[in-house]
PDB file of C-alpha atoms and ligand atoms in Angstrom:
ATOM      1  CA  UNK A   1      22.407  -6.799  42.312  1.00  0.00           C
ATOM      2  CA  UNK A   2      22.206  -4.209  45.042  1.00  0.00           C
ATOM      3  CA  UNK A   3      23.772  -1.608  42.762  1.00  0.00           C
ATOM      4  CA  UNK A   4      21.377  -2.548  39.967  1.00  0.00           C
ATOM      5  CA  UNK A   5      18.459  -2.205  42.351  1.00  0.00           C
ATOM      6  CA  UNK A   6      19.581   1.266  43.325  1.00  0.00           C
ATOM      7  CA  UNK A   7      20.006   2.293  39.725  1.00  0.00           C
ATOM      8  CA  UNK A   8      16.731   0.820  38.581  1.00  0.00           C
ATOM      9  CA  UNK A   9      14.343   2.021  41.249  1.00  0.00           C
ATOM     10  CA  UNK A  10      14.171   5.737  41.785  1.00  0.00           C
ATOM     11  CA  UNK A  11      14.791   7.317  45.141  1.00  0.00           C
ATOM     12  CA  UNK A  12      11.973   9.392  46.643  1.00  0.00           C
ATOM     13  CA  UNK A  13      13.731  12.506  45.380  1.00  0.00           C
ATOM     14  CA  UNK A  14      13.780  11.165  41.812  1.00  0.00           C
ATOM     15  CA  UNK A  15      10.139  10.119  42.063  1.00  0.00           C
ATOM     16  CA  UNK A  16       9.320  13.676  43.002  1.00  0.00           C
ATOM     17  CA  UNK A  17      11.143  14.935  39.903  1.00  0.00           C
ATOM     18  CA  UNK A  18       9.213  12.447  37.796  1.00  0.00           C
ATOM     19  CA  UNK A  19       5.948  13.740  39.279  1.00  0.00           C
ATOM     20  CA  UNK A  20       6.823  17.280  38.241  1.00  0.00           C
ATOM     21  CA  UNK A  21       7.182  16.057  34.675  1.00  0.00           C
ATOM     22  CA  UNK A  22       3.941  14.080  34.532  1.00  0.00           C
ATOM     23  CA  UNK A  23       1.726  14.970  31.564  1.00  0.00           C
ATOM     24  CA  UNK A  24      -1.029  16.251  33.834  1.00  0.00           C
ATOM     25  CA  UNK A  25       1.266  18.599  35.734  1.00  0.00           C
ATOM     26  CA  UNK A  26       2.866  19.883  32.527  1.00  0.00           C
ATOM     27  CA  UNK A  27      -0.615  20.388  31.037  1.00  0.00           C
ATOM     28  CA  UNK A  28      -1.831  22.363  34.041  1.00  0.00           C
ATOM     29  CA  UNK A  29       1.235  24.588  33.849  1.00  0.00           C
ATOM     30  CA  UNK A  30      -0.114  25.564  30.410  1.00  0.00           C
ATOM     31  CA  UNK A  31      -3.855  25.371  31.074  1.00  0.00           C
ATOM     32  CA  UNK A  32      -4.978  25.997  34.664  1.00  0.00           C
ATOM     33  CA  UNK A  33      -7.284  23.374  36.182  1.00  0.00           C
ATOM     34  CA  UNK A  34     -10.865  24.347  35.494  1.00  0.00           C
ATOM     35  CA  UNK A  35      -9.991  26.610  32.572  1.00  0.00           C
ATOM     36  CA  UNK A  36     -13.002  26.592  30.261  1.00  0.00           C
ATOM     37  CA  UNK A  37     -13.833  27.656  26.760  1.00  0.00           C
ATOM     38  CA  UNK A  38     -15.807  30.901  27.012  1.00  0.00           C
ATOM     39  CA  UNK A  39     -18.274  31.541  24.181  1.00  0.00           C
ATOM     40  CA  UNK A  40     -17.624  34.958  22.650  1.00  0.00           C
ATOM     41  CA  UNK A  41     -20.139  34.838  19.805  1.00  0.00           C
ATOM     42  CA  UNK A  42     -22.488  32.344  18.153  1.00  0.00           C
ATOM     43  CA  UNK A  43     -25.026  31.858  15.404  1.00  0.00           C
ATOM     44  CA  UNK A  44     -22.503  31.289  12.625  1.00  0.00           C
ATOM     45  CA  UNK A  45     -22.566  28.431  10.111  1.00  0.00           C
ATOM     46  CA  UNK A  46     -19.031  26.917  10.128  1.00  0.00           C
ATOM     47  CA  UNK A  47     -16.083  28.862  11.488  1.00  0.00           C
ATOM     48  CA  UNK A  48     -12.379  28.490  10.696  1.00  0.00           C
ATOM     49  CA  UNK A  49      -9.287  30.586  10.090  1.00  0.00           C
ATOM     50  CA  UNK A  50      -8.827  32.622  13.289  1.00  0.00           C
ATOM     51  CA  UNK A  51      -5.905  35.061  13.030  1.00  0.00           C
ATOM     52  CA  UNK A  52      -4.874  37.641  15.616  1.00  0.00           C
ATOM     53  CA  UNK A  53      -3.464  40.840  14.131  1.00  0.00           C
ATOM     54  CA  UNK A  54       0.073  41.274  15.518  1.00  0.00           C
ATOM     55  CA  UNK A  55      -0.436  44.931  16.443  1.00  0.00           C
ATOM     56  CA  UNK A  56      -4.060  45.752  15.730  1.00  0.00           C
ATOM     57  CA  UNK A  57      -5.732  44.218  18.803  1.00  0.00           C
ATOM     58  CA  UNK A  58      -8.318  42.331  16.790  1.00  0.00           C
ATOM     59  CA  UNK A  59      -9.102  38.860  15.535  1.00  0.00           C
ATOM     60  CA  UNK A  60     -10.292  37.890  12.073  1.00  0.00           C
ATOM     61  CA  UNK A  61     -12.085  34.618  11.390  1.00  0.00           C
ATOM     62  CA  UNK A  62     -13.926  33.018   8.471  1.00  0.00           C
ATOM     63  CA  UNK A  63     -17.444  31.670   8.224  1.00  0.00           C
ATOM     64  CA  UNK A  64     -16.825  29.423   5.219  1.00  0.00           C
ATOM     65  CA  UNK A  65     -20.384  28.610   4.020  1.00  0.00           C
ATOM     66  CA  UNK A  66     -21.629  32.120   4.817  1.00  0.00           C
ATOM     67  CA  UNK A  67     -18.850  33.558   2.632  1.00  0.00           C
ATOM     68  CA  UNK A  68     -17.835  36.196   5.163  1.00  0.00           C
ATOM     69  CA  UNK A  69     -14.828  37.147   7.257  1.00  0.00           C
ATOM     70  CA  UNK A  70     -15.660  38.579  10.669  1.00  0.00           C
ATOM     71  CA  UNK A  71     -13.691  40.787  13.028  1.00  0.00           C
ATOM     72  CA  UNK A  72     -13.736  40.435  16.808  1.00  0.00           C
ATOM     73  CA  UNK A  73     -12.401  43.191  19.038  1.00  0.00           C
ATOM     74  CA  UNK A  74     -13.214  44.936  22.299  1.00  0.00           C
ATOM     75  CA  UNK A  75     -16.442  46.279  20.846  1.00  0.00           C
ATOM     76  CA  UNK A  76     -17.696  42.904  19.639  1.00  0.00           C
ATOM     77  CA  UNK A  77     -18.118  41.141  16.289  1.00  0.00           C
ATOM     78  CA  UNK A  78     -18.560  42.861  12.927  1.00  0.00           C
ATOM     79  CA  UNK A  79     -18.419  41.824   9.260  1.00  0.00           C
ATOM     80  CA  UNK A  80     -14.950  42.531   7.880  1.00  0.00           C
ATOM     81  CA  UNK A  81     -15.122  41.067   4.342  1.00  0.00           C
ATOM     82  CA  UNK A  82     -18.230  40.157   2.339  1.00  0.00           C
ATOM     83  CA  UNK A  83     -18.099  38.275   0.039  1.00  0.00           C
ATOM     84  CA  UNK A  84     -15.014  36.304   1.040  1.00  0.00           C
ATOM     85  CA  UNK A  85     -14.984  33.643  -1.717  1.00  0.00           C
ATOM     86  CA  UNK A  86     -15.732  31.133   1.043  1.00  0.00           C
ATOM     87  CA  UNK A  87     -12.407  31.821   2.678  1.00  0.00           C
ATOM     88  CA  UNK A  88     -10.951  29.440   5.232  1.00  0.00           C
ATOM     89  CA  UNK A  89      -7.464  29.949   6.730  1.00  0.00           C
ATOM     90  CA  UNK A  90      -6.137  33.427   7.504  1.00  0.00           C
ATOM     91  CA  UNK A  91      -2.650  34.340   8.675  1.00  0.00           C
ATOM     92  CA  UNK A  92      -0.949  37.660   9.321  1.00  0.00           C
ATOM     93  CA  UNK A  93       2.664  37.785   8.206  1.00  0.00           C
ATOM     94  CA  UNK A  94       5.294  39.426  10.405  1.00  0.00           C
ATOM     95  CA  UNK A  95       4.718  42.801   8.714  1.00  0.00           C
ATOM     96  CA  UNK A  96       0.955  42.592   9.235  1.00  0.00           C
ATOM     97  CA  UNK A  97       0.195  41.456   5.688  1.00  0.00           C
ATOM     98  CA  UNK A  98      -2.871  39.226   5.644  1.00  0.00           C
ATOM     99  CA  UNK A  99      -2.863  36.020   3.603  1.00  0.00           C
ATOM    100  CA  UNK A 100      -6.084  34.078   3.075  1.00  0.00           C
ATOM    101  CA  UNK A 101      -7.081  30.698   1.603  1.00  0.00           C
ATOM    102  CA  UNK A 102     -10.223  30.877  -0.541  1.00  0.00           C
ATOM    103  CA  UNK A 103     -12.204  27.727  -1.283  1.00  0.00           C
ATOM    104  CA  UNK A 104     -14.539  29.437  -3.738  1.00  0.00           C
ATOM    105  CA  UNK A 105     -11.856  30.970  -5.950  1.00  0.00           C
ATOM    106  CA  UNK A 106      -9.407  28.072  -5.343  1.00  0.00           C
ATOM    107  CA  UNK A 107      -6.607  30.490  -4.555  1.00  0.00           C
ATOM    108  CA  UNK A 108      -4.454  32.148  -1.900  1.00  0.00           C
ATOM    109  CA  UNK A 109      -4.664  35.913  -1.641  1.00  0.00           C
ATOM    110  CA  UNK A 110      -2.724  38.737  -0.059  1.00  0.00           C
ATOM    111  CA  UNK A 111      -4.749  41.698   1.114  1.00  0.00           C
ATOM    112  CA  UNK A 112      -3.439  44.878  -0.456  1.00  0.00           C
ATOM    113  CA  UNK A 113      -3.253  48.196   1.391  1.00  0.00           C
ATOM    114  CA  UNK A 114      -6.629  49.241  -0.051  1.00  0.00           C
ATOM    115  CA  UNK A 115      -8.189  46.152   1.502  1.00  0.00           C
ATOM    116  CA  UNK A 116      -8.738  44.187  -1.698  1.00  0.00           C
ATOM    117  CA  UNK A 117      -7.589  40.547  -1.906  1.00  0.00           C
ATOM    118  CA  UNK A 118      -4.934  40.038  -4.593  1.00  0.00           C
ATOM    119  CA  UNK A 119      -4.177  36.482  -5.794  1.00  0.00           C
ATOM    120  CA  UNK A 120      -0.691  35.164  -5.037  1.00  0.00           C
ATOM    121  CA  UNK A 121      -1.279  31.469  -5.865  1.00  0.00           C
ATOM    122  CA  UNK A 122      -3.962  30.083  -8.202  1.00  0.00           C
ATOM    123  CA  UNK A 123      -2.380  27.311 -10.279  1.00  0.00           C
ATOM    124  CA  UNK A 124       0.358  24.694 -10.044  1.00  0.00           C
ATOM    125  CA  UNK A 125       1.815  23.048 -13.153  1.00  0.00           C
ATOM    126  CA  UNK A 126      -0.721  25.052 -15.149  1.00  0.00           C
ATOM    127  CA  UNK A 127      -3.760  23.593 -13.388  1.00  0.00           C
ATOM    128  CA  UNK A 128      -6.126  25.097 -10.801  1.00  0.00           C
ATOM    129  CA  UNK A 129      -5.393  24.392  -7.167  1.00  0.00           C
ATOM    130  CA  UNK A 130      -7.873  22.126  -5.330  1.00  0.00           C
ATOM    131  CA  UNK A 131      -9.160  24.368  -2.525  1.00  0.00           C
ATOM    132  CA  UNK A 132      -6.451  25.942  -0.354  1.00  0.00           C
ATOM    133  CA  UNK A 133      -7.423  25.329   3.249  1.00  0.00           C
ATOM    134  CA  UNK A 134      -4.942  26.650   5.782  1.00  0.00           C
ATOM    135  CA  UNK A 135      -1.680  28.548   5.753  1.00  0.00           C
ATOM    136  CA  UNK A 136       1.201  29.826   7.799  1.00  0.00           C
ATOM    137  CA  UNK A 137       3.773  32.558   7.134  1.00  0.00           C
ATOM    138  CA  UNK A 138       7.387  32.200   8.218  1.00  0.00           C
ATOM    139  CA  UNK A 139       9.403  35.001   9.778  1.00  0.00           C
ATOM    140  CA  UNK A 140      11.040  35.728   6.397  1.00  0.00           C
ATOM    141  CA  UNK A 141       7.617  36.044   4.750  1.00  0.00           C
ATOM    142  CA  UNK A 142       7.562  32.637   3.025  1.00  0.00           C
ATOM    143  CA  UNK A 143       4.012  31.256   2.834  1.00  0.00           C
ATOM    144  CA  UNK A 144       3.114  27.581   3.271  1.00  0.00           C
ATOM    145  CA  UNK A 145      -0.376  26.249   2.601  1.00  0.00           C
ATOM    146  CA  UNK A 146      -2.287  22.993   2.297  1.00  0.00           C
ATOM    147  CA  UNK A 147      -4.480  22.083  -0.670  1.00  0.00           C
ATOM    148  CA  UNK A 148      -6.980  19.337   0.201  1.00  0.00           C
ATOM    149  CA  UNK A 149     -10.198  18.766  -1.731  1.00  0.00           C
ATOM    150  CA  UNK A 150     -12.759  19.768   0.903  1.00  0.00           C
ATOM    151  CA  UNK A 151     -13.739  22.991  -0.827  1.00  0.00           C
ATOM    152  CA  UNK A 152     -14.124  21.595  -4.358  1.00  0.00           C
ATOM    153  CA  UNK A 153     -17.828  20.874  -3.821  1.00  0.00           C
ATOM    154  CA  UNK A 154     -18.379  18.942  -7.048  1.00  0.00           C
ATOM    155  CA  UNK A 155     -15.803  20.756  -9.133  1.00  0.00           C
ATOM    156  CA  UNK A 156     -13.168  18.613 -10.838  1.00  0.00           C
ATOM    157  CA  UNK A 157      -9.922  17.956  -9.034  1.00  0.00           C
ATOM    158  CA  UNK A 158      -7.053  18.764 -11.401  1.00  0.00           C
ATOM    159  CA  UNK A 159      -4.009  18.480  -9.134  1.00  0.00           C
ATOM    160  CA  UNK A 160      -2.277  15.074  -9.123  1.00  0.00           C
ATOM    161  CA  UNK A 161      -2.036  15.100  -5.314  1.00  0.00           C
ATOM    162  CA  UNK A 162      -3.238  17.026  -2.290  1.00  0.00           C
ATOM    163  CA  UNK A 163      -0.062  18.997  -1.793  1.00  0.00           C
ATOM    164  CA  UNK A 164       1.593  21.062   0.894  1.00  0.00           C
ATOM    165  CA  UNK A 165       2.869  24.105  -1.010  1.00  0.00           C
ATOM    166  CA  UNK A 166       5.608  26.639  -0.333  1.00  0.00           C
ATOM    167  CA  UNK A 167       5.157  30.069  -1.899  1.00  0.00           C
ATOM    168  CA  UNK A 168       7.814  32.723  -2.272  1.00  0.00           C
ATOM    169  CA  UNK A 169       5.606  35.827  -2.339  1.00  0.00           C
ATOM    170  CA  UNK A 170       8.420  37.982  -3.746  1.00  0.00           C
ATOM    171  CA  UNK A 171       8.925  35.855  -6.863  1.00  0.00           C
ATOM    172  CA  UNK A 172       5.623  33.962  -7.018  1.00  0.00           C
ATOM    173  CA  UNK A 173       7.509  30.661  -7.124  1.00  0.00           C
ATOM    174  CA  UNK A 174       5.243  27.826  -5.937  1.00  0.00           C
ATOM    175  CA  UNK A 175       6.782  24.497  -4.956  1.00  0.00           C
ATOM    176  CA  UNK A 176       5.064  21.262  -3.882  1.00  0.00           C
ATOM    177  CA  UNK A 177       6.942  20.186  -0.754  1.00  0.00           C
ATOM    178  CA  UNK A 178       4.871  17.146   0.302  1.00  0.00           C
ATOM    179  CA  UNK A 179       1.664  15.489  -0.748  1.00  0.00           C
ATOM    180  CA  UNK A 180       1.817  11.850  -1.786  1.00  0.00           C
ATOM    181  CA  UNK A 181       1.644  10.670   1.829  1.00  0.00           C
ATOM    182  CA  UNK A 182      -1.497  12.649   2.638  1.00  0.00           C
ATOM    183  CA  UNK A 183      -5.166  11.909   2.452  1.00  0.00           C
ATOM    184  CA  UNK A 184      -6.254  15.467   3.265  1.00  0.00           C
ATOM    185  CA  UNK A 185      -3.499  17.810   4.485  1.00  0.00           C
ATOM    186  CA  UNK A 186      -5.154  20.501   6.560  1.00  0.00           C
ATOM    187  CA  UNK A 187      -3.795  22.512   9.505  1.00  0.00           C
ATOM    188  CA  UNK A 188      -0.090  23.272   9.652  1.00  0.00           C
ATOM    189  CA  UNK A 189       2.412  25.160  11.773  1.00  0.00           C
ATOM    190  CA  UNK A 190       6.106  25.552  12.430  1.00  0.00           C
ATOM    191  CA  UNK A 191       8.013  24.884  15.624  1.00  0.00           C
ATOM    192  CA  UNK A 192       9.259  28.115  17.251  1.00  0.00           C
ATOM    193  CA  UNK A 193      12.707  27.703  15.633  1.00  0.00           C
ATOM    194  CA  UNK A 194      11.076  26.897  12.253  1.00  0.00           C
ATOM    195  CA  UNK A 195      13.188  23.756  11.984  1.00  0.00           C
ATOM    196  CA  UNK A 196      10.113  21.523  12.142  1.00  0.00           C
ATOM    197  CA  UNK A 197       6.882  21.662  10.157  1.00  0.00           C
ATOM    198  CA  UNK A 198       3.756  19.969  11.479  1.00  0.00           C
ATOM    199  CA  UNK A 199       0.939  19.074   9.074  1.00  0.00           C
ATOM    200  CA  UNK A 200      -2.340  17.468  10.080  1.00  0.00           C
ATOM    201  CA  UNK A 201      -4.043  14.846   7.940  1.00  0.00           C
ATOM    202  CA  UNK A 202      -7.808  15.122   8.413  1.00  0.00           C
ATOM    203  CA  UNK A 203      -8.633  12.090   6.288  1.00  0.00           C
ATOM    204  CA  UNK A 204     -10.748   9.967   8.630  1.00  0.00           C
ATOM    205  CA  UNK A 205      -8.597   6.916   7.871  1.00  0.00           C
ATOM    206  CA  UNK A 206      -5.450   8.862   8.832  1.00  0.00           C
ATOM    207  CA  UNK A 207      -6.470  11.295  11.645  1.00  0.00           C
ATOM    208  CA  UNK A 208      -2.828  12.030  12.443  1.00  0.00           C
ATOM    209  CA  UNK A 209      -0.215  14.751  12.452  1.00  0.00           C
ATOM    210  CA  UNK A 210       3.030  14.424  10.510  1.00  0.00           C
ATOM    211  CA  UNK A 211       6.227  16.271  11.320  1.00  0.00           C
ATOM    212  CA  UNK A 212       9.124  17.078   8.984  1.00  0.00           C
ATOM    213  CA  UNK A 213      12.581  18.519   9.386  1.00  0.00           C
ATOM    214  CA  UNK A 214      12.895  21.762   7.411  1.00  0.00           C
ATOM    215  CA  UNK A 215      16.096  22.734   5.587  1.00  0.00           C
ATOM    216  CA  UNK A 216      16.911  26.343   6.453  1.00  0.00           C
ATOM    217  CA  UNK A 217      18.320  27.103   3.004  1.00  0.00           C
ATOM    218  CA  UNK A 218      15.352  26.262   0.784  1.00  0.00           C
ATOM    219  CA  UNK A 219      12.650  24.724   2.974  1.00  0.00           C
ATOM    220  CA  UNK A 220      13.160  21.194   1.675  1.00  0.00           C
ATOM    221  CA  UNK A 221      11.374  18.727   3.954  1.00  0.00           C
ATOM    222  CA  UNK A 222      13.020  15.534   5.170  1.00  0.00           C
ATOM    223  CA  UNK A 223      12.478  12.683   7.618  1.00  0.00           C
ATOM    224  CA  UNK A 224       8.670  12.906   7.461  1.00  0.00           C
ATOM    225  CA  UNK A 225       7.210  10.850  10.284  1.00  0.00           C
ATOM    226  CA  UNK A 226       4.017  10.443  12.291  1.00  0.00           C
ATOM    227  CA  UNK A 227       4.090  12.840  15.248  1.00  0.00           C
ATOM    228  CA  UNK A 228       0.836  11.707  16.851  1.00  0.00           C
ATOM    229  CA  UNK A 229      -2.500  10.108  16.099  1.00  0.00           C
ATOM    230  CA  UNK A 230      -5.489  12.211  17.084  1.00  0.00           C
ATOM    231  CA  UNK A 231      -8.435  10.487  18.798  1.00  0.00           C
ATOM    232  CA  UNK A 232     -11.335  11.175  18.838  1.00  0.00           C
ATOM    233  CA  UNK A 233     -12.057  12.898  15.565  1.00  0.00           C
ATOM    234  CA  UNK A 234      -9.430  14.326  13.258  1.00  0.00           C
ATOM    235  CA  UNK A 235      -6.881  17.122  13.568  1.00  0.00           C
ATOM    236  CA  UNK A 236      -7.610  20.396  11.815  1.00  0.00           C
ATOM    237  CA  UNK A 237      -6.077  23.742  12.829  1.00  0.00           C
ATOM    238  CA  UNK A 238      -2.946  23.806  14.989  1.00  0.00           C
ATOM    239  CA  UNK A 239      -0.377  26.135  16.524  1.00  0.00           C
ATOM    240  CA  UNK A 240       2.842  25.764  18.514  1.00  0.00           C
ATOM    241  CA  UNK A 241       3.325  27.727  21.716  1.00  0.00           C
ATOM    242  CA  UNK A 242       6.626  29.420  22.557  1.00  0.00           C
ATOM    243  CA  UNK A 243       7.895  26.274  24.287  1.00  0.00           C
ATOM    244  CA  UNK A 244       7.196  24.150  21.225  1.00  0.00           C
ATOM    245  CA  UNK A 245       4.115  22.327  22.528  1.00  0.00           C
ATOM    246  CA  UNK A 246       1.632  21.602  19.746  1.00  0.00           C
ATOM    247  CA  UNK A 247      -2.008  22.655  20.230  1.00  0.00           C
ATOM    248  CA  UNK A 248      -4.447  21.046  17.805  1.00  0.00           C
ATOM    249  CA  UNK A 249      -8.183  20.808  17.388  1.00  0.00           C
ATOM    250  CA  UNK A 250      -9.676  17.319  17.794  1.00  0.00           C
ATOM    251  CA  UNK A 251     -13.108  15.760  18.052  1.00  0.00           C
ATOM    252  CA  UNK A 252     -13.633  16.595  21.724  1.00  0.00           C
ATOM    253  CA  UNK A 253     -11.728  19.841  22.119  1.00  0.00           C
ATOM    254  CA  UNK A 254      -8.179  21.179  21.931  1.00  0.00           C
ATOM    255  CA  UNK A 255      -5.404  18.637  22.473  1.00  0.00           C
ATOM    256  CA  UNK A 256      -1.974  19.745  23.682  1.00  0.00           C
ATOM    257  CA  UNK A 257       1.062  17.638  22.776  1.00  0.00           C
ATOM    258  CA  UNK A 258       4.625  17.943  24.028  1.00  0.00           C
ATOM    259  CA  UNK A 259       7.369  18.496  21.418  1.00  0.00           C
ATOM    260  CA  UNK A 260       8.005  14.747  21.718  1.00  0.00           C
ATOM    261  CA  UNK A 261       4.424  13.931  20.687  1.00  0.00           C
ATOM    262  CA  UNK A 262       3.087  13.018  24.108  1.00  0.00           C
ATOM    263  CA  UNK A 263      -0.545  13.994  24.742  1.00  0.00           C
ATOM    264  CA  UNK A 264      -0.491  16.266  27.790  1.00  0.00           C
ATOM    265  CA  UNK A 265      -4.198  17.031  28.043  1.00  0.00           C
ATOM    266  CA  UNK A 266      -7.419  18.254  26.441  1.00  0.00           C
ATOM    267  CA  UNK A 267      -9.415  21.461  26.794  1.00  0.00           C
ATOM    268  CA  UNK A 268     -13.059  20.522  26.220  1.00  0.00           C
ATOM    269  CA  UNK A 269     -14.999  22.750  23.831  1.00  0.00           C
ATOM    270  CA  UNK A 270     -18.829  22.656  23.708  1.00  0.00           C
ATOM    271  CA  UNK A 271     -18.847  22.381  19.891  1.00  0.00           C
ATOM    272  CA  UNK A 272     -16.342  20.403  17.802  1.00  0.00           C
ATOM    273  CA  UNK A 273     -13.506  22.831  17.120  1.00  0.00           C
ATOM    274  CA  UNK A 274     -11.920  23.235  13.687  1.00  0.00           C
ATOM    275  CA  UNK A 275      -9.199  25.825  14.228  1.00  0.00           C
ATOM    276  CA  UNK A 276      -7.378  27.873  16.834  1.00  0.00           C
ATOM    277  CA  UNK A 277      -4.818  30.616  17.341  1.00  0.00           C
ATOM    278  CA  UNK A 278      -3.093  32.440  20.158  1.00  0.00           C
ATOM    279  CA  UNK A 279      -3.774  36.130  20.596  1.00  0.00           C
ATOM    280  CA  UNK A 280      -4.988  38.820  22.924  1.00  0.00           C
ATOM    281  CA  UNK A 281      -3.234  42.015  23.945  1.00  0.00           C
ATOM    282  CA  UNK A 282      -0.837  40.056  26.140  1.00  0.00           C
ATOM    283  CA  UNK A 283      -0.701  36.929  23.980  1.00  0.00           C
ATOM    284  CA  UNK A 284      -2.357  34.925  26.733  1.00  0.00           C
ATOM    285  CA  UNK A 285      -5.633  34.060  25.018  1.00  0.00           C
ATOM    286  CA  UNK A 286      -6.438  31.013  22.909  1.00  0.00           C
ATOM    287  CA  UNK A 287      -9.153  31.623  20.311  1.00  0.00           C
ATOM    288  CA  UNK A 288     -11.033  28.592  19.033  1.00  0.00           C
ATOM    289  CA  UNK A 289     -13.437  28.453  16.110  1.00  0.00           C
ATOM    290  CA  UNK A 290     -15.925  25.630  16.657  1.00  0.00           C
ATOM    291  CA  UNK A 291     -18.753  25.123  14.176  1.00  0.00           C
ATOM    292  CA  UNK A 292     -21.288  27.880  14.997  1.00  0.00           C
ATOM    293  CA  UNK A 293     -19.335  29.579  17.783  1.00  0.00           C
ATOM    294  CA  UNK A 294     -16.207  31.557  18.558  1.00  0.00           C
ATOM    295  CA  UNK A 295     -14.630  30.609  21.892  1.00  0.00           C
ATOM    296  CA  UNK A 296     -11.762  31.845  24.046  1.00  0.00           C
ATOM    297  CA  UNK A 297      -9.636  30.202  26.729  1.00  0.00           C
ATOM    298  CA  UNK A 298      -7.624  32.476  28.992  1.00  0.00           C
ATOM    299  CA  UNK A 299      -4.127  31.141  29.679  1.00  0.00           C
ATOM    300  CA  UNK A 300      -1.452  32.073  32.228  1.00  0.00           C
ATOM    301  CA  UNK A 301       0.878  34.857  31.065  1.00  0.00           C
TER     302      UNK A 301
HETATM  303 MG1  LIG B   1      -8.579  23.620   8.122  1.00  0.00          MG
END
């Protein structure tokens, strides 16, 4: 019994190690105590789709109902694309190519060198997409996007599910990788090693994030499972940090989860956030689009 006691109850040294790993301490290693969301700009209608240009030192973001894409840089905010076809998610590929989800045109576009959006995905099985919402580009250039119904706005849904799609931009091949299990697939991101794909379900009855294992050869998803349930509100945009922690928008701010799905903490945001991305010249800024405002949280380098 004595040996069992020793094994079961931690020594003071072990308790100290456990303290170091508490969620609060791990959270504050990522987000300093007192870190606050700083409002960079306001007066918009509904913001989403923040994307930091990998070399250009600027951020793009969408005002969906206003039908514009804005640019934020050291000199402030300016209109970058007008009209935007009510664009939502934006993502810069590794070579700086911009991909955009457009609710209005029900398509995904790639921005050509002359600045014009060129469609790269418009139909699946011969039918119009629902309303592509958010997207992510892998290191090899493969594009993944979600296709919920939020942007249909009275138009007929023609897809048989709300899919998660994988697009090979070189060949145009579009494959449905997941969908039946979703109410409304929305934000998505890969783990740093791209072996896991996270997809949020913003359906109010679901309000959870699923995670899948990703086959390196062809992207096939397996072992889909619930990673976490998001409360309050629903998950929307999300990103992984370099350590694999998952940062997602939620009803009360930005929630940070460990790679194991443990909630580490929340960064409050004055307005309900819908999307986020990392950026800044040193990669130590978190940009958050939240209804009518663009916010920033400065993080440790
Ligand atoms: Mg979204």
